[in-house]
PDB file of C-alpha atoms in Angstrom:
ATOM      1  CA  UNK A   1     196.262 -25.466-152.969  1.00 56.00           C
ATOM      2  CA  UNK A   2     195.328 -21.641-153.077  1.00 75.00           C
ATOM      3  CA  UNK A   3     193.651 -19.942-150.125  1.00 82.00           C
ATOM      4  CA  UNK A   4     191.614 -18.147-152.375  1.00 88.00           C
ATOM      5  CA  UNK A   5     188.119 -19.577-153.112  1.00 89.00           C
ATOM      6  CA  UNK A   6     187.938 -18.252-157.044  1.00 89.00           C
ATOM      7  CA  UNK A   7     190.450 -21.003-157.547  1.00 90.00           C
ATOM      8  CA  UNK A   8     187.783 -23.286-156.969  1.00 89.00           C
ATOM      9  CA  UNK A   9     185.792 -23.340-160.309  1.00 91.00           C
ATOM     10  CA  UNK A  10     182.534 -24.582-158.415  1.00 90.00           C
ATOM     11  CA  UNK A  11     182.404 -21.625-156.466  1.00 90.00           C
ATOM     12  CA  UNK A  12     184.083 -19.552-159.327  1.00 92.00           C
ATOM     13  CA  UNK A  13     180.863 -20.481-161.351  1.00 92.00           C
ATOM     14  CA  UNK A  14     178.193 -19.925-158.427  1.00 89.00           C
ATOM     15  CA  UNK A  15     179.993 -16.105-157.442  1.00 91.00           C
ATOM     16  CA  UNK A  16     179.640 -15.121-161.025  1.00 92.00           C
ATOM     17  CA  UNK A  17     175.960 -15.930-161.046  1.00 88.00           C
ATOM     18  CA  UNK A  18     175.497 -14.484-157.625  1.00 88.00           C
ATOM     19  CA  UNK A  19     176.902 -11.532-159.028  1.00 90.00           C
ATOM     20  CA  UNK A  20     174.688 -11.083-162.396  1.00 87.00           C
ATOM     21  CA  UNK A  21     171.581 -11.987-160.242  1.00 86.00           C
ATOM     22  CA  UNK A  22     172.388  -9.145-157.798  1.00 86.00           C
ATOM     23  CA  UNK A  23     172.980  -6.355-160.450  1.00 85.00           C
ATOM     24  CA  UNK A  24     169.551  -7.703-162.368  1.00 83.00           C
ATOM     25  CA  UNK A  25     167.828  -7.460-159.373  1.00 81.00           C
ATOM     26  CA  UNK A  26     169.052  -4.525-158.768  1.00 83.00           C
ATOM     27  CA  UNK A  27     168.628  -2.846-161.765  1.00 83.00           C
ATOM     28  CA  UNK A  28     164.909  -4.045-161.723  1.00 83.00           C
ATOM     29  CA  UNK A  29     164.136  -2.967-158.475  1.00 80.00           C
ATOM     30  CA  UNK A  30     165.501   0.752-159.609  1.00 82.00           C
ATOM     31  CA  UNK A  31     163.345   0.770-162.766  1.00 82.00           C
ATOM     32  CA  UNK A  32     160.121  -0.935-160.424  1.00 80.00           C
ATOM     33  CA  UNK A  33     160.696   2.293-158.413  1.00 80.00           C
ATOM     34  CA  UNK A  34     160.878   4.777-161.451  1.00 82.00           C
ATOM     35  CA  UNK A  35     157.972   3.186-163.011  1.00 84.00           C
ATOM     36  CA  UNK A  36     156.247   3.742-159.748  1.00 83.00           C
ATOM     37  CA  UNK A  37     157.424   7.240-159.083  1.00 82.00           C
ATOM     38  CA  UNK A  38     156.051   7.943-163.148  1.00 85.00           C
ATOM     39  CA  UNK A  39     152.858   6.507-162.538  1.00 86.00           C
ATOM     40  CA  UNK A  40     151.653   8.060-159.045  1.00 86.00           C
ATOM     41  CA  UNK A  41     152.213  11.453-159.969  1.00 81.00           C
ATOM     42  CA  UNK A  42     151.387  13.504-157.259  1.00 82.00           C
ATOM     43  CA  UNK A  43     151.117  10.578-155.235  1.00 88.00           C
ATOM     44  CA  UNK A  44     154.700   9.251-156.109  1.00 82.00           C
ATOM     45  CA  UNK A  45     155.827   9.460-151.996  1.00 85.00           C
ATOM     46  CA  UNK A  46     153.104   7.386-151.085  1.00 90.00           C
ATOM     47  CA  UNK A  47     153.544   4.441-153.636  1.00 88.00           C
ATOM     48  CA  UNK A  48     157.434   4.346-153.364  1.00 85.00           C
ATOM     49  CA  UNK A  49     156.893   3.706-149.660  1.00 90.00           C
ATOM     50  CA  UNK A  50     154.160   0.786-150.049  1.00 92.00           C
ATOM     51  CA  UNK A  51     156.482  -0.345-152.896  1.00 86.00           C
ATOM     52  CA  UNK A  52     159.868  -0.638-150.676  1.00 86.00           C
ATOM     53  CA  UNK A  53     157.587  -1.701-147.519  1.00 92.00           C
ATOM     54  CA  UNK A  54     156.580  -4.997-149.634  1.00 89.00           C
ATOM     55  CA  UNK A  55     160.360  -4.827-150.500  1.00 86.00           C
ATOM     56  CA  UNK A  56     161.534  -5.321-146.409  1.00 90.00           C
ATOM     57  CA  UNK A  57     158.253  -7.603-145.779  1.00 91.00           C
ATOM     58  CA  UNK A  58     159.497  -9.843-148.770  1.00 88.00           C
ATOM     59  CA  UNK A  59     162.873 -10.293-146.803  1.00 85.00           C
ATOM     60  CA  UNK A  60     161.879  -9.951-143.339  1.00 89.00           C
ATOM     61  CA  UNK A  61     159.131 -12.427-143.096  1.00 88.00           C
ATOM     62  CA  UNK A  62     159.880 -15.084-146.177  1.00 85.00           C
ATOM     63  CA  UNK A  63     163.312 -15.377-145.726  1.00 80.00           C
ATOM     64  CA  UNK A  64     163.792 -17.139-142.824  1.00 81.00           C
ATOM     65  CA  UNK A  65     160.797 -19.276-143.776  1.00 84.00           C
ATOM     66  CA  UNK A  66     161.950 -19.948-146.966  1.00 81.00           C
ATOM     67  CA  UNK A  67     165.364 -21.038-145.344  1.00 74.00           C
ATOM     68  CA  UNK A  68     164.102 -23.861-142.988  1.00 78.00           C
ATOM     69  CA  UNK A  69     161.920 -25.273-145.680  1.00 80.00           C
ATOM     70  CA  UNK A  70     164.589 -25.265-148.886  1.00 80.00           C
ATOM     71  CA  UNK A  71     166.685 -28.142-147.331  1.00 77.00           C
ATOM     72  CA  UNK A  72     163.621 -30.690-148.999  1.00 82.00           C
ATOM     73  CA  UNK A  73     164.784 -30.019-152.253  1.00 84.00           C
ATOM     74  CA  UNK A  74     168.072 -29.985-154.243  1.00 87.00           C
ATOM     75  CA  UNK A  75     169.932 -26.798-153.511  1.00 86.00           C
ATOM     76  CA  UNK A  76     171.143 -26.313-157.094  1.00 85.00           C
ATOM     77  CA  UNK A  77     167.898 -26.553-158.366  1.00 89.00           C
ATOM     78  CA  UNK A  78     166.447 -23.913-155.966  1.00 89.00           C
ATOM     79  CA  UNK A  79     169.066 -21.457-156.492  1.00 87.00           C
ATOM     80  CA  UNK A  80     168.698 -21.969-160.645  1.00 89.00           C
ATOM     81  CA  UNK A  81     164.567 -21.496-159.706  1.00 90.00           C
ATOM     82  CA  UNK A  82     165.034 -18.712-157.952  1.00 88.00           C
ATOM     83  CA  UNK A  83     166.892 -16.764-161.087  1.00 87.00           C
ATOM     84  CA  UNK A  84     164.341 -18.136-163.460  1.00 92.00           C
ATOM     85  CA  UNK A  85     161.823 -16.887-161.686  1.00 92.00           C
ATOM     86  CA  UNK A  86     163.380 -13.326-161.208  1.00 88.00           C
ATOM     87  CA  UNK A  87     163.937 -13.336-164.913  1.00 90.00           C
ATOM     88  CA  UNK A  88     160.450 -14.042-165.863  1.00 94.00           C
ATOM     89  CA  UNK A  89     160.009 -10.960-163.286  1.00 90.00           C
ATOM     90  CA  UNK A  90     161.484  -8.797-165.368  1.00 87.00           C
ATOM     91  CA  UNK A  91     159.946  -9.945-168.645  1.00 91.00           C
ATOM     92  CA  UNK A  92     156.998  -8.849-167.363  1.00 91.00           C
ATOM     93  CA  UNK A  93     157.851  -5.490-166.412  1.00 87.00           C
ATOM     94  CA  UNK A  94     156.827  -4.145-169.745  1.00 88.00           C
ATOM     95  CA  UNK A  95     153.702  -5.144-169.075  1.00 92.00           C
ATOM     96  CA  UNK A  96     152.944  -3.246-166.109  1.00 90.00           C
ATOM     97  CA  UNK A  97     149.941  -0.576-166.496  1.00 91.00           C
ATOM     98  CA  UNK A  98     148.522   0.127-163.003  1.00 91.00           C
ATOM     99  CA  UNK A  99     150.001   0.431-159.904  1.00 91.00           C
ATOM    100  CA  UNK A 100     149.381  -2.810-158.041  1.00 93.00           C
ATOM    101  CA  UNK A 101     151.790  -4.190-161.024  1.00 92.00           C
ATOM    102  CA  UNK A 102     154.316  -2.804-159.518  1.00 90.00           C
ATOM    103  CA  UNK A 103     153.965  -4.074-155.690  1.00 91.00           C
ATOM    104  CA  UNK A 104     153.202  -7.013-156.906  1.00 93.00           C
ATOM    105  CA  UNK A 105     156.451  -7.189-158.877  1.00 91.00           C
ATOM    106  CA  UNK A 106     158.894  -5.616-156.530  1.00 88.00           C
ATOM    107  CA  UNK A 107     157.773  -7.812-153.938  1.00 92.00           C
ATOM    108  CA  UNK A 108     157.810 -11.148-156.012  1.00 93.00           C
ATOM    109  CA  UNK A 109     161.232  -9.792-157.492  1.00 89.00           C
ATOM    110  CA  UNK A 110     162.181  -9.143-153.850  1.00 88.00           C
ATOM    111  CA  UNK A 111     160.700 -12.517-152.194  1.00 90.00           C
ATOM    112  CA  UNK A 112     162.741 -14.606-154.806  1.00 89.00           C
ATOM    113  CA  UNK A 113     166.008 -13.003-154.084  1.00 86.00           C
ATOM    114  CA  UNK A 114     165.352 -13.557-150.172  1.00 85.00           C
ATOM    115  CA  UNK A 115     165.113 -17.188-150.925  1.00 82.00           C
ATOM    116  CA  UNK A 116     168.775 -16.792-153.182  1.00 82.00           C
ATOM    117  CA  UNK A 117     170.087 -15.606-149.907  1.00 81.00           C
ATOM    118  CA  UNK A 118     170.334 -18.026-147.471  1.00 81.00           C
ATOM    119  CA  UNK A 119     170.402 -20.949-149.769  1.00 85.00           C
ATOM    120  CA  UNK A 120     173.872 -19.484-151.581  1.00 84.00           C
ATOM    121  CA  UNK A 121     175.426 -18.607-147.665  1.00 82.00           C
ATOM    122  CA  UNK A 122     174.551 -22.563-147.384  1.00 83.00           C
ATOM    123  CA  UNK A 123     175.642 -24.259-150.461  1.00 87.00           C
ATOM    124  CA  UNK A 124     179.281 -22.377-149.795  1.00 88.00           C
ATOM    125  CA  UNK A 125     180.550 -25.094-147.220  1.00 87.00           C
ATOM    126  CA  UNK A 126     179.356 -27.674-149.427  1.00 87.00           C
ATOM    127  CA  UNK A 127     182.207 -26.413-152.159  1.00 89.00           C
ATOM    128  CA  UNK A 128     184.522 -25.437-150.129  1.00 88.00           C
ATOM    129  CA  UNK A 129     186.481 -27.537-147.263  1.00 82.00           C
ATOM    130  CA  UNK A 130     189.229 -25.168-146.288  1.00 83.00           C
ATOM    131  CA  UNK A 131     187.559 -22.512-143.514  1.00 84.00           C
ATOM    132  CA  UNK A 132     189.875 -20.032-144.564  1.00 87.00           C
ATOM    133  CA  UNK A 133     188.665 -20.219-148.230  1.00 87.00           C
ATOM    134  CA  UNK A 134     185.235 -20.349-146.390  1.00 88.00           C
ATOM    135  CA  UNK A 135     185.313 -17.095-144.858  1.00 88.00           C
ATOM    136  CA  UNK A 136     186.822 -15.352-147.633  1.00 90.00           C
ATOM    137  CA  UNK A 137     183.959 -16.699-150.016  1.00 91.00           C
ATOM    138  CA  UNK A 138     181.488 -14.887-147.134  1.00 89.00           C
ATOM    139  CA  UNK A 139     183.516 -11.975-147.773  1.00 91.00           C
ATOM    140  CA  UNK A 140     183.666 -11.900-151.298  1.00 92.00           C
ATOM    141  CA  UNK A 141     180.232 -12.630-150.983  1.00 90.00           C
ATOM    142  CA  UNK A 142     179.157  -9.704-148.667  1.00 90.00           C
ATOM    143  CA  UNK A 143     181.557  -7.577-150.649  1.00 92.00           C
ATOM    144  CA  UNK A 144     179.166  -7.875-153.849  1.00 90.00           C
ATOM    145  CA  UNK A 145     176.194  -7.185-152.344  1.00 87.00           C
ATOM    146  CA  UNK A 146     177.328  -4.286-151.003  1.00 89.00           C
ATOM    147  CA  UNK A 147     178.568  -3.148-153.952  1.00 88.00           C
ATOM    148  CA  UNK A 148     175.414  -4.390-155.759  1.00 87.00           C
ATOM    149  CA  UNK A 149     174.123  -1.542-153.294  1.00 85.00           C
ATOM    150  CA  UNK A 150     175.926   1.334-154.745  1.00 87.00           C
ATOM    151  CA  UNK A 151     176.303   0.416-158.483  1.00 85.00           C
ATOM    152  CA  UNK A 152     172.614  -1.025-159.417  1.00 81.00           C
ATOM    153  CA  UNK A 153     171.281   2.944-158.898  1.00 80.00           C
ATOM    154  CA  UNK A 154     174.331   4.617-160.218  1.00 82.00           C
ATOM    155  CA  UNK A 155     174.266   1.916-163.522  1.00 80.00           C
ATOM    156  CA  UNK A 156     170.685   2.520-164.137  1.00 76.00           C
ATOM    157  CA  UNK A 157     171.327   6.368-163.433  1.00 75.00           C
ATOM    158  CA  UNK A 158     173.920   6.318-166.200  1.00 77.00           C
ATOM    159  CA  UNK A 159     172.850   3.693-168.474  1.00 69.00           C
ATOM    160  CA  UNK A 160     169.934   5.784-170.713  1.00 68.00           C
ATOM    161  CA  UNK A 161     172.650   8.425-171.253  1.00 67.00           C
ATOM    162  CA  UNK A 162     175.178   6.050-173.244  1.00 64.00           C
ATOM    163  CA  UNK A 163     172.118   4.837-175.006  1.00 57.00           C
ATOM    164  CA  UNK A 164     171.321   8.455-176.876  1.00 61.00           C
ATOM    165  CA  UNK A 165     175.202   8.832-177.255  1.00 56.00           C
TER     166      UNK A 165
END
């Protein structure tokens, strides 16, 4: 048996949509904020702030709610709801035409991805038995979102120019 936790193809399967998830949300919370900034105009400061604020409130205040309550249902199901639900977020994005839109997105889009959170960190020891497997999943883990951090600006920075190529 391997010590590494992508040899286990539950987990294999749940990292990889952990992964997509992150960049998606990502992406969309970078194009949320450019639609802002487009929008406000002069007031573009302003309406980035209340738009990230929501953001931190989303994760801040839901999160740990939304992790003591999640154990009534079935974990799988949650974590698959949670992705629908961001996806349908982004469907509507072209939608958007005034500026509540776009608090109301980025903190839905935000709120669902607080809920991922927890409930992923929890369904790990459920796959995996071997604690050394265990805490490298948490690191592979942390290791994506951080750089989910870096790469979700610098993709949607760089995407539009291969598109006119």
């Amino acid at each position: 048996m391997t010590n590494n936790p992508l040899s286990n193809p539950s987990f294999s399967k749940l990292f990889a949509a952990q992964i997509i998830a992150l960049v998606g949300t990502g992406l969309s919370t970078v194009a949320l904020s450019l639609l802002a900034y487009d929008m406000a105009g002069g007031r573009a400061g302003t309406v980035l702030g209340i738009a990230l604020a929501f953001k931190m409130v989303a994760y801040v205040f839901f999160a740990p709610i939304i992790g003591g309550i999640v154990h009534r249902i079935s974990r799988k199901v949650f974590l698959i709801s949670m992705d629908v639900l961001r996806a349908i977020i982004v469907l509507l994005m072209p939608f958007v035409s005034e500026i509540w839109h776009i608090y109301v997105l980025i903190f839905l889009l935000n709120l669902f991805s607080a809920g991922f959170k927890p409930v992923f960190q929890a369904v790990i020891p459920d796959i995996l038995n071997n604690d050394e497997q265990y805490g490298k999943a948490l690191a592979y883990s942390r290791v994506a979102y951080d750089l989910e951090n870096i790469l979700s600006p610098t993709l949607a920075g760089i995407g539009p120019f291969f598109l006119y190529l």
